[in-house]
Amino acid sequence: MLVTTPLKYAAWYYLPGYATRQLLTVFHVAYARIFRRPPPPPGTPAYVLHYRLTYLLFAIIYLIYNLYDAAATMEPNYYEILGLSPTADENMLKSAFRQFARRYHPDRAGAKSEELFIEVRDAYDALKSPVKRFAYERFGPEALNWTQCTTLREYVRHGLLQASGFYIVSLSSLIFFSFVNTSSTVSFWRYIMLAFTAAYELLFLLNPAPSAASGSTFSSVLFTDPTSATHTSFFSVLWPHRVPYQHVRFLHTLWVLGCFALSNVAPVVFPAPPAEFQEKWILNEAQQIAMLSTAIGREANAHLSTLFRSAQGPRTGTPAADGTFPYPGEHPPEGARPADGVVALLAQEMEHLILETQMRADGGPLKSAMENAVERRRRGAQQQQQQHKVGNGSAAVPTPGSARKERVLGYVRGRSRSLG
């Protein structure tokens, strides 16, 4: 490998910052020569912007390098060793193995090729079986040693159990780091990346058929059926002779590198606001809530004052109010309280309103009985009004608003009209 795996991952914690400081020094020298003015001093907004952009640029370059390293050091599959495409049939496999045996047989190439020859020969014997070929292409060379599996279902079940180990360890690690670093702003995105990785791997392992192109319409964006004659997916364009298990391993590497990159780049490029800013923001939100509470209280007082004034009159044994609808925000004098009769009447009307609303919401026979009673009373009121008009010598012509003038079951139809 170009860089050993532990060092490659550990370098994310110190290399981007160190390289950014060096690159930023060179950039500021060029900046002073090109623009003929001194570079921004450390701590200024311009310097912080330059540092973030340089850090992001180096992180992207280093991520691309790591991905190239992972792709370049991927072990070749048996098709690549034999010089074949994954779509090769049994005759092509037989012909390619014969050519391979002529070149790498221990009697011709020496003892140094004996191990490779035995490995490829055993793989060739296994790949002649469509079921074992399916298992090898999706789960790697280890699948050829699963002697307890004989059918396609058994291979798939055992392979998925083996693949779940990666996600159990990954999920446990994410949960652990989430508890250790509760202030991390990228924990959520690491879980999302792991979910997408699992979805693509599962889709890729289960969708293709072992001997013909998959007939499923639910195909992956990144992968394609390796037994299909056409390769149009992204990974197949990059590596047309690779098989699914290699793509899955590269996908695992991509997730691990993405987690390291995200954990180190996000706090620098998108830093959390300082504590002073958070305190000011919380104080401003508290002031906004206090202002809204005051406005709501003022509006509620205005409505209560309106109700109390509308209840003044002969029904409650209190003198009539000067105005039925006061101006919004008008408050009663200090220490003043409405008459007991007004409060009792409003409380009774509120109870009727709550009962009627509850009965309408509950439904059932009670709702139907209430609606029938309301309709009978409304019709009775209309008939009484018509008879009264006929007795006075006027035409019995019902008016559209006559029904609304009757108070039904104590429901407050108007603030002053129903209680006046």
Tab-separated table of C-alpha atoms in Angstrom:
chain	number	residue	atom	x	y	z
A	1	MET	CA	0.000	0.000	0.000
A	2	LEU	CA	1.115	3.577	-0.588
A	3	VAL	CA	0.316	4.402	3.028
A	4	THR	CA	-0.407	1.850	5.722
A	5	THR	CA	-4.048	1.765	6.727
A	6	PRO	CA	-3.704	2.860	10.399
A	7	LEU	CA	-1.399	5.726	9.465
A	8	LYS	CA	-3.689	6.743	6.627
A	9	TYR	CA	-6.627	7.152	8.985
A	10	ALA	CA	-4.648	8.668	11.861
A	11	ALA	CA	-3.172	11.286	9.530
A	12	TRP	CA	-6.580	12.957	9.329
A	13	TYR	CA	-6.098	14.304	12.856
A	14	TYR	CA	-2.847	16.210	12.261
A	15	LEU	CA	-1.973	16.322	8.544
A	16	PRO	CA	-4.754	18.675	7.257
A	17	GLY	CA	-4.021	21.306	9.920
A	18	TYR	CA	-0.247	21.138	9.449
A	19	ALA	CA	-0.474	21.205	5.657
A	20	THR	CA	-2.983	24.071	5.762
A	21	ARG	CA	-0.634	26.256	7.784
A	22	GLN	CA	2.217	25.613	5.354
A	23	LEU	CA	0.072	26.172	2.280
A	24	LEU	CA	-1.438	29.301	3.767
A	25	THR	CA	2.022	30.770	4.308
A	26	VAL	CA	2.899	30.187	0.662
A	27	PHE	CA	-0.467	31.569	-0.432
A	28	HIS	CA	-0.028	34.765	1.579
A	29	VAL	CA	3.419	35.325	0.073
A	30	ALA	CA	1.915	35.029	-3.397
A	31	TYR	CA	-1.051	37.144	-2.273
A	32	ALA	CA	1.249	40.018	-1.233
A	33	ARG	CA	3.153	39.886	-4.527
A	34	ILE	CA	0.104	39.688	-6.773
A	35	PHE	CA	-2.168	42.194	-5.044
A	36	ARG	CA	0.713	44.348	-3.713
A	37	ARG	CA	-0.734	44.635	-0.251
A	38	PRO	CA	-0.045	42.812	2.991
A	39	PRO	CA	-2.002	39.631	3.699
A	40	PRO	CA	-4.700	39.733	6.369
A	41	PRO	CA	-3.279	39.298	9.883
A	42	PRO	CA	-4.278	36.246	11.942
A	43	GLY	CA	-7.595	36.553	13.742
A	44	THR	CA	-9.249	38.786	11.149
A	45	PRO	CA	-12.302	37.559	9.209
A	46	ALA	CA	-10.311	37.529	5.942
A	47	TYR	CA	-7.593	35.350	7.462
A	48	VAL	CA	-10.166	32.955	8.888
A	49	LEU	CA	-11.818	32.686	5.460
A	50	HIS	CA	-8.480	31.954	3.785
A	51	TYR	CA	-7.697	29.300	6.382
A	52	ARG	CA	-11.055	27.554	5.956
A	53	LEU	CA	-10.844	27.485	2.173
A	54	THR	CA	-7.268	26.192	2.240
A	55	TYR	CA	-8.181	23.541	4.786
A	56	LEU	CA	-11.159	22.426	2.693
A	57	LEU	CA	-9.068	22.260	-0.477
A	58	PHE	CA	-6.373	20.139	1.134
A	59	ALA	CA	-8.973	17.858	2.773
A	60	ILE	CA	-10.585	17.198	-0.608
A	61	ILE	CA	-7.200	16.454	-2.200
A	62	TYR	CA	-6.212	14.149	0.646
A	63	LEU	CA	-9.572	12.356	0.488
A	64	ILE	CA	-9.164	11.770	-3.254
A	65	TYR	CA	-5.664	10.440	-2.636
A	66	ASN	CA	-6.940	8.029	0.009
A	67	LEU	CA	-9.668	6.775	-2.309
A	68	TYR	CA	-7.147	6.284	-5.093
A	69	ASP	CA	-4.899	4.417	-2.688
A	70	ALA	CA	-7.778	2.148	-1.639
A	71	ALA	CA	-8.723	1.451	-5.252
A	72	ALA	CA	-5.150	0.872	-6.422
A	73	THR	CA	-4.322	-1.564	-3.638
A	74	MET	CA	-7.492	-3.638	-4.023
A	75	GLU	CA	-6.579	-7.298	-4.467
A	76	PRO	CA	-7.411	-8.620	-7.953
A	77	ASN	CA	-10.229	-11.089	-8.411
A	78	TYR	CA	-9.892	-14.378	-10.248
A	79	TYR	CA	-11.330	-12.923	-13.427
A	80	GLU	CA	-8.638	-10.251	-13.479
A	81	ILE	CA	-5.937	-12.855	-12.852
A	82	LEU	CA	-7.231	-14.913	-15.781
A	83	GLY	CA	-7.720	-11.830	-17.946
A	84	LEU	CA	-11.458	-12.316	-18.286
A	85	SER	CA	-14.590	-10.240	-17.884
A	86	PRO	CA	-17.070	-11.140	-15.105
A	87	THR	CA	-19.564	-11.984	-17.870
A	88	ALA	CA	-17.391	-14.823	-19.202
A	89	ASP	CA	-19.136	-18.158	-19.685
A	90	GLU	CA	-17.808	-21.607	-18.744
A	91	ASN	CA	-16.012	-22.151	-22.071
A	92	MET	CA	-14.184	-18.865	-21.753
A	93	LEU	CA	-13.214	-19.775	-18.195
A	94	LYS	CA	-11.824	-23.111	-19.333
A	95	SER	CA	-9.814	-21.555	-22.135
A	96	ALA	CA	-8.414	-18.812	-19.902
A	97	PHE	CA	-7.414	-21.309	-17.211
A	98	ARG	CA	-5.541	-23.428	-19.739
A	99	GLN	CA	-3.558	-20.384	-20.835
A	100	PHE	CA	-2.914	-19.496	-17.204
A	101	ALA	CA	-1.710	-23.057	-16.487
A	102	ARG	CA	0.754	-22.912	-19.382
A	103	ARG	CA	2.338	-19.802	-17.889
A	104	TYR	CA	2.158	-20.392	-14.144
A	105	HIS	CA	2.306	-24.168	-13.724
A	106	PRO	CA	5.015	-24.990	-11.155
A	107	ASP	CA	6.744	-27.276	-13.640
A	108	ARG	CA	7.266	-24.298	-15.938
A	109	ALA	CA	7.305	-21.192	-13.741
A	110	GLY	CA	9.024	-22.750	-10.754
A	111	ALA	CA	8.060	-23.232	-7.132
A	112	LYS	CA	7.415	-19.521	-6.588
A	113	SER	CA	4.181	-19.745	-8.617
A	114	GLU	CA	2.935	-22.909	-6.930
A	115	GLU	CA	0.793	-21.118	-4.325
A	116	LEU	CA	-0.865	-18.855	-6.897
A	117	PHE	CA	-1.460	-21.765	-9.259
A	118	ILE	CA	-3.125	-23.886	-6.571
A	119	GLU	CA	-5.333	-20.978	-5.492
A	120	VAL	CA	-6.499	-20.218	-9.029
A	121	ARG	CA	-6.988	-23.908	-9.823
A	122	ASP	CA	-9.216	-24.378	-6.778
A	123	ALA	CA	-11.100	-21.212	-7.666
A	124	TYR	CA	-11.595	-22.428	-11.236
A	125	ASP	CA	-13.020	-25.717	-9.994
A	126	ALA	CA	-15.417	-23.807	-7.739
A	127	LEU	CA	-16.441	-21.202	-10.329
A	128	LYS	CA	-17.694	-23.895	-12.674
A	129	SER	CA	-20.687	-24.129	-10.315
A	130	PRO	CA	-23.157	-21.257	-10.914
A	131	VAL	CA	-24.099	-21.166	-7.222
A	132	LYS	CA	-20.494	-20.945	-6.005
A	133	ARG	CA	-19.734	-18.399	-8.686
A	134	PHE	CA	-22.617	-16.281	-7.449
A	135	ALA	CA	-21.345	-16.553	-3.874
A	136	TYR	CA	-17.760	-15.708	-4.839
A	137	GLU	CA	-18.709	-12.618	-6.834
A	138	ARG	CA	-20.744	-11.183	-3.956
A	139	PHE	CA	-18.960	-12.345	-0.809
A	140	GLY	CA	-15.358	-12.820	-1.922
A	141	PRO	CA	-12.910	-15.751	-1.883
A	142	GLU	CA	-13.979	-16.680	1.643
A	143	ALA	CA	-17.306	-17.894	0.240
A	144	LEU	CA	-15.533	-20.759	-1.530
A	145	ASN	CA	-14.624	-22.187	1.879
A	146	TRP	CA	-18.189	-22.244	3.202
A	147	THR	CA	-18.537	-25.996	2.987
A	148	GLN	CA	-21.715	-25.938	5.091
A	149	CYS	CA	-23.548	-24.095	2.269
A	150	THR	CA	-24.851	-25.937	-0.779
A	151	THR	CA	-27.818	-23.929	-2.109
A	152	LEU	CA	-28.083	-20.315	-3.198
A	153	ARG	CA	-30.331	-19.451	-0.243
A	154	GLU	CA	-27.794	-20.835	2.231
A	155	TYR	CA	-24.966	-18.852	0.651
A	156	VAL	CA	-26.983	-15.648	0.739
A	157	ARG	CA	-28.064	-16.165	4.351
A	158	HIS	CA	-24.538	-16.948	5.515
A	159	GLY	CA	-23.090	-14.087	3.475
A	160	LEU	CA	-25.513	-11.557	4.938
A	161	LEU	CA	-24.671	-12.737	8.447
A	162	GLN	CA	-20.993	-12.240	7.699
A	163	ALA	CA	-21.640	-8.799	6.207
A	164	SER	CA	-23.673	-7.695	9.234
A	165	GLY	CA	-20.551	-7.831	11.397
A	166	PHE	CA	-19.178	-4.695	9.739
A	167	TYR	CA	-22.338	-2.735	10.525
A	168	ILE	CA	-22.602	-4.010	14.099
A	169	VAL	CA	-19.066	-2.843	14.829
A	170	SER	CA	-19.595	0.444	12.961
A	171	LEU	CA	-22.867	1.229	14.700
A	172	SER	CA	-21.395	0.397	18.114
A	173	SER	CA	-18.468	2.717	17.392
A	174	LEU	CA	-20.773	5.552	16.357
A	175	ILE	CA	-22.853	5.176	19.516
A	176	PHE	CA	-19.727	5.140	21.665
A	177	PHE	CA	-18.285	8.278	20.065
A	178	SER	CA	-21.662	9.991	20.316
A	179	PHE	CA	-21.631	9.489	24.089
A	180	VAL	CA	-17.981	10.484	24.408
A	181	ASN	CA	-18.348	13.657	22.317
A	182	THR	CA	-21.877	14.887	22.860
A	183	SER	CA	-21.138	18.279	21.312
A	184	SER	CA	-20.257	16.861	17.889
A	185	THR	CA	-22.209	18.442	15.041
A	186	VAL	CA	-21.601	15.612	12.539
A	187	SER	CA	-22.881	12.596	14.475
A	188	PHE	CA	-26.180	12.664	12.641
A	189	TRP	CA	-24.503	12.668	9.221
A	190	ARG	CA	-22.301	9.698	10.140
A	191	TYR	CA	-25.438	7.671	10.859
A	192	ILE	CA	-26.948	8.781	7.553
A	193	MET	CA	-23.815	7.746	5.659
A	194	LEU	CA	-23.841	4.339	7.346
A	195	ALA	CA	-27.508	3.837	6.457
A	196	PHE	CA	-26.859	4.665	2.804
A	197	THR	CA	-23.869	2.323	2.751
A	198	ALA	CA	-25.944	-0.525	4.163
A	199	ALA	CA	-28.782	0.135	1.713
A	200	TYR	CA	-26.486	0.122	-1.331
A	201	GLU	CA	-24.669	-3.008	-0.189
A	202	LEU	CA	-27.874	-4.901	0.529
A	203	LEU	CA	-29.385	-3.829	-2.770
A	204	PHE	CA	-26.272	-4.847	-4.634
A	205	LEU	CA	-25.911	-8.239	-2.998
A	206	LEU	CA	-29.522	-9.314	-3.481
A	207	ASN	CA	-30.575	-7.779	-6.779
A	208	PRO	CA	-28.460	-9.524	-9.475
A	209	ALA	CA	-29.149	-13.018	-10.750
A	210	PRO	CA	-26.401	-15.678	-10.839
A	211	SER	CA	-26.483	-16.467	-14.533
A	212	ALA	CA	-28.512	-13.797	-16.355
A	213	ALA	CA	-29.177	-10.091	-16.123
A	214	SER	CA	-31.470	-9.146	-13.315
A	215	GLY	CA	-35.049	-8.596	-14.333
A	216	SER	CA	-35.795	-6.355	-11.371
A	217	THR	CA	-36.648	-2.771	-12.125
A	218	PHE	CA	-35.313	-1.653	-8.738
A	219	SER	CA	-31.633	-1.299	-9.613
A	220	SER	CA	-28.831	0.515	-7.888
A	221	VAL	CA	-27.453	3.871	-8.983
A	222	LEU	CA	-23.855	3.022	-8.195
A	223	PHE	CA	-23.802	-0.639	-9.220
A	224	THR	CA	-25.048	-2.818	-12.019
A	225	ASP	CA	-25.539	-6.507	-12.604
A	226	PRO	CA	-22.065	-7.961	-13.298
A	227	THR	CA	-23.582	-10.660	-15.515
A	228	SER	CA	-25.102	-8.056	-17.800
A	229	ALA	CA	-23.397	-7.378	-21.115
A	230	THR	CA	-23.579	-3.611	-20.640
A	231	HIS	CA	-22.001	-1.767	-17.706
A	232	THR	CA	-23.389	1.709	-17.267
A	233	SER	CA	-23.011	2.235	-13.525
A	234	PHE	CA	-20.413	4.529	-12.017
A	235	PHE	CA	-18.287	1.821	-10.419
A	236	SER	CA	-18.499	-0.402	-13.490
A	237	VAL	CA	-17.219	2.429	-15.675
A	238	LEU	CA	-14.235	2.931	-13.352
A	239	TRP	CA	-13.506	-0.774	-12.859
A	240	PRO	CA	-15.274	-2.833	-15.543
A	241	HIS	CA	-13.526	-6.105	-14.577
A	242	ARG	CA	-14.289	-5.984	-10.874
A	243	VAL	CA	-17.009	-7.970	-9.135
A	244	PRO	CA	-19.478	-6.954	-6.426
A	245	TYR	CA	-17.454	-7.932	-3.356
A	246	GLN	CA	-14.667	-5.575	-4.449
A	247	HIS	CA	-17.109	-2.726	-4.851
A	248	VAL	CA	-18.557	-3.470	-1.406
A	249	ARG	CA	-15.120	-3.386	0.185
A	250	PHE	CA	-14.377	-0.110	-1.536
A	251	LEU	CA	-17.710	1.207	-0.274
A	252	HIS	CA	-16.727	0.278	3.294
A	253	THR	CA	-13.449	2.132	2.858
A	254	LEU	CA	-15.324	5.103	1.451
A	255	TRP	CA	-17.564	5.237	4.530
A	256	VAL	CA	-14.652	5.048	6.972
A	257	LEU	CA	-12.730	7.759	5.125
A	258	GLY	CA	-15.873	9.861	4.907
A	259	CYS	CA	-16.334	9.659	8.681
A	260	PHE	CA	-12.741	10.735	9.328
A	261	ALA	CA	-12.964	13.532	6.780
A	262	LEU	CA	-16.324	14.771	8.041
A	263	SER	CA	-15.240	14.716	11.684
A	264	ASN	CA	-12.179	16.859	10.959
A	265	VAL	CA	-13.386	19.142	8.170
A	266	ALA	CA	-16.818	20.144	9.466
A	267	PRO	CA	-15.638	21.776	12.738
A	268	VAL	CA	-13.094	23.884	10.802
A	269	VAL	CA	-15.162	24.856	7.773
A	270	PHE	CA	-18.441	25.191	9.692
A	271	PRO	CA	-17.395	26.056	13.266
A	272	ALA	CA	-19.904	26.272	16.076
A	273	PRO	CA	-20.778	29.824	17.191
A	274	PRO	CA	-18.917	31.103	20.268
A	275	ALA	CA	-20.461	30.951	23.715
A	276	GLU	CA	-21.062	34.722	23.767
A	277	PHE	CA	-23.087	34.506	20.586
A	278	GLN	CA	-25.159	31.650	21.953
A	279	GLU	CA	-25.877	33.602	25.138
A	280	LYS	CA	-26.971	36.636	23.149
A	281	TRP	CA	-29.155	34.476	20.934
A	282	ILE	CA	-30.821	32.823	23.941
A	283	LEU	CA	-31.375	36.236	25.576
A	284	ASN	CA	-32.910	37.628	22.395
A	285	GLU	CA	-35.238	34.626	22.073
A	286	ALA	CA	-36.301	35.036	25.722
A	287	GLN	CA	-37.110	38.705	25.111
A	288	GLN	CA	-39.161	37.789	22.044
A	289	ILE	CA	-41.119	35.226	24.082
A	290	ALA	CA	-41.730	37.778	26.854
A	291	MET	CA	-43.027	40.331	24.332
A	292	LEU	CA	-45.358	37.772	22.774
A	293	SER	CA	-46.629	36.739	26.211
A	294	THR	CA	-47.367	40.371	27.065
A	295	ALA	CA	-49.228	40.876	23.787
A	296	ILE	CA	-51.251	37.702	24.315
A	297	GLY	CA	-52.142	38.793	27.855
A	298	ARG	CA	-53.231	42.228	26.615
A	299	GLU	CA	-55.412	40.662	23.924
A	300	ALA	CA	-56.975	38.250	26.401
A	301	ASN	CA	-57.779	41.102	28.791
A	302	ALA	CA	-59.443	43.006	25.943
A	303	HIS	CA	-61.633	40.003	25.098
A	304	LEU	CA	-62.568	39.447	28.737
A	305	SER	CA	-63.469	43.111	29.105
A	306	THR	CA	-65.656	42.838	26.021
A	307	LEU	CA	-67.469	39.817	27.421
A	308	PHE	CA	-68.026	41.440	30.803
A	309	ARG	CA	-69.448	44.606	29.217
A	310	SER	CA	-71.714	42.624	26.914
A	311	ALA	CA	-73.231	40.827	29.918
A	312	GLN	CA	-74.148	44.101	31.664
A	313	GLY	CA	-77.900	44.685	31.656
A	314	PRO	CA	-81.260	43.584	33.058
A	315	ARG	CA	-80.496	39.838	32.759
A	316	THR	CA	-77.755	40.110	35.342
A	317	GLY	CA	-79.254	42.904	37.411
A	318	THR	CA	-76.413	45.264	36.619
A	319	PRO	CA	-76.436	48.700	35.002
A	320	ALA	CA	-75.848	48.742	31.266
A	321	ALA	CA	-72.308	49.499	30.116
A	322	ASP	CA	-71.504	52.643	28.182
A	323	GLY	CA	-69.977	50.706	25.282
A	324	THR	CA	-70.468	47.139	24.154
A	325	PHE	CA	-67.114	46.696	22.432
A	326	PRO	CA	-64.275	48.616	24.131
A	327	TYR	CA	-61.141	49.571	22.361
A	328	PRO	CA	-58.489	46.812	22.275
A	329	GLY	CA	-56.198	46.908	25.268
A	330	GLU	CA	-58.640	48.731	27.549
A	331	HIS	CA	-58.283	47.536	31.159
A	332	PRO	CA	-60.742	47.892	34.049
A	333	PRO	CA	-59.786	50.245	36.861
A	334	GLU	CA	-57.415	49.052	39.534
A	335	GLY	CA	-59.219	46.794	42.028
A	336	ALA	CA	-62.443	46.650	39.964
A	337	ARG	CA	-64.097	43.302	39.332
A	338	PRO	CA	-67.237	42.329	37.400
A	339	ALA	CA	-70.498	41.731	39.190
A	340	ASP	CA	-71.219	38.245	40.518
A	341	GLY	CA	-74.234	37.907	38.271
A	342	VAL	CA	-72.117	38.644	35.187
A	343	VAL	CA	-69.514	36.053	36.167
A	344	ALA	CA	-72.203	33.422	36.891
A	345	LEU	CA	-73.912	33.992	33.538
A	346	LEU	CA	-70.669	33.805	31.591
A	347	ALA	CA	-69.651	30.648	33.473
A	348	GLN	CA	-72.980	29.017	32.635
A	349	GLU	CA	-72.687	29.969	28.985
A	350	MET	CA	-69.117	28.599	28.906
A	351	GLU	CA	-70.306	25.285	30.345
A	352	HIS	CA	-73.026	25.057	27.692
A	353	LEU	CA	-70.500	25.829	24.981
A	354	ILE	CA	-68.082	23.153	26.203
A	355	LEU	CA	-70.852	20.547	26.485
A	356	GLU	CA	-72.183	21.310	23.030
A	357	THR	CA	-68.695	21.145	21.469
A	358	GLN	CA	-67.966	17.857	23.216
A	359	MET	CA	-71.239	16.327	22.073
A	360	ARG	CA	-70.605	17.397	18.501
A	361	ALA	CA	-67.113	15.891	18.581
A	362	ASP	CA	-68.100	12.581	20.201
A	363	GLY	CA	-70.722	11.670	17.590
A	364	GLY	CA	-73.073	8.719	18.032
A	365	PRO	CA	-76.716	8.760	19.172
A	366	LEU	CA	-76.164	11.677	21.561
A	367	LYS	CA	-74.980	13.890	18.709
A	368	SER	CA	-77.977	12.928	16.544
A	369	ALA	CA	-80.425	13.565	19.392
A	370	MET	CA	-78.892	16.962	20.083
A	371	GLU	CA	-79.041	17.985	16.416
A	372	ASN	CA	-82.688	16.880	16.187
A	373	ALA	CA	-83.559	18.872	19.302
A	374	VAL	CA	-81.823	21.936	17.929
A	375	GLU	CA	-83.655	21.587	14.605
A	376	ARG	CA	-87.082	21.188	16.312
A	377	ARG	CA	-86.496	24.229	18.468
A	378	ARG	CA	-85.392	26.258	15.496
A	379	ARG	CA	-88.517	25.314	13.549
A	380	GLY	CA	-90.713	26.031	16.566
A	381	ALA	CA	-89.186	29.474	16.920
A	382	GLN	CA	-89.773	30.202	13.256
A	383	GLN	CA	-93.414	29.106	13.481
A	384	GLN	CA	-94.023	31.250	16.570
A	385	GLN	CA	-92.519	34.239	14.826
A	386	GLN	CA	-94.654	33.692	11.741
A	387	GLN	CA	-97.848	33.326	13.831
A	388	HIS	CA	-96.981	36.499	15.740
A	389	LYS	CA	-96.557	38.426	12.483
A	390	VAL	CA	-99.829	37.042	11.093
A	391	GLY	CA	-101.694	38.064	14.256
A	392	ASN	CA	-100.377	41.619	13.856
A	393	GLY	CA	-101.589	41.726	10.254
A	394	SER	CA	-98.194	41.498	8.611
A	395	ALA	CA	-97.203	39.008	5.931
A	396	ALA	CA	-95.646	35.826	7.292
A	397	VAL	CA	-92.447	36.087	5.325
A	398	PRO	CA	-89.504	34.435	7.064
A	399	THR	CA	-86.291	36.391	7.021
A	400	PRO	CA	-82.916	34.767	6.509
A	401	GLY	CA	-81.568	36.083	9.822
A	402	SER	CA	-84.577	35.188	11.947
A	403	ALA	CA	-83.191	31.813	12.973
A	404	ARG	CA	-79.936	33.305	14.154
A	405	LYS	CA	-81.765	35.629	16.539
A	406	GLU	CA	-82.848	32.686	18.691
A	407	ARG	CA	-80.540	31.467	21.347
A	408	VAL	CA	-80.202	27.649	21.056
A	409	LEU	CA	-78.980	25.656	24.047
A	410	GLY	CA	-77.233	28.660	25.489
A	411	TYR	CA	-74.673	28.863	22.658
A	412	VAL	CA	-73.299	32.380	22.422
A	413	ARG	CA	-74.116	33.532	18.889
A	414	GLY	CA	-72.962	37.104	19.462
A	415	ARG	CA	-71.135	38.810	22.224
A	416	SER	CA	-73.878	41.322	23.015
A	417	ARG	CA	-76.915	40.009	21.184
A	418	SER	CA	-77.093	36.623	22.958
A	419	LEU	CA	-76.491	38.000	26.421
A	420	GLY	CA	-78.238	41.367	26.218
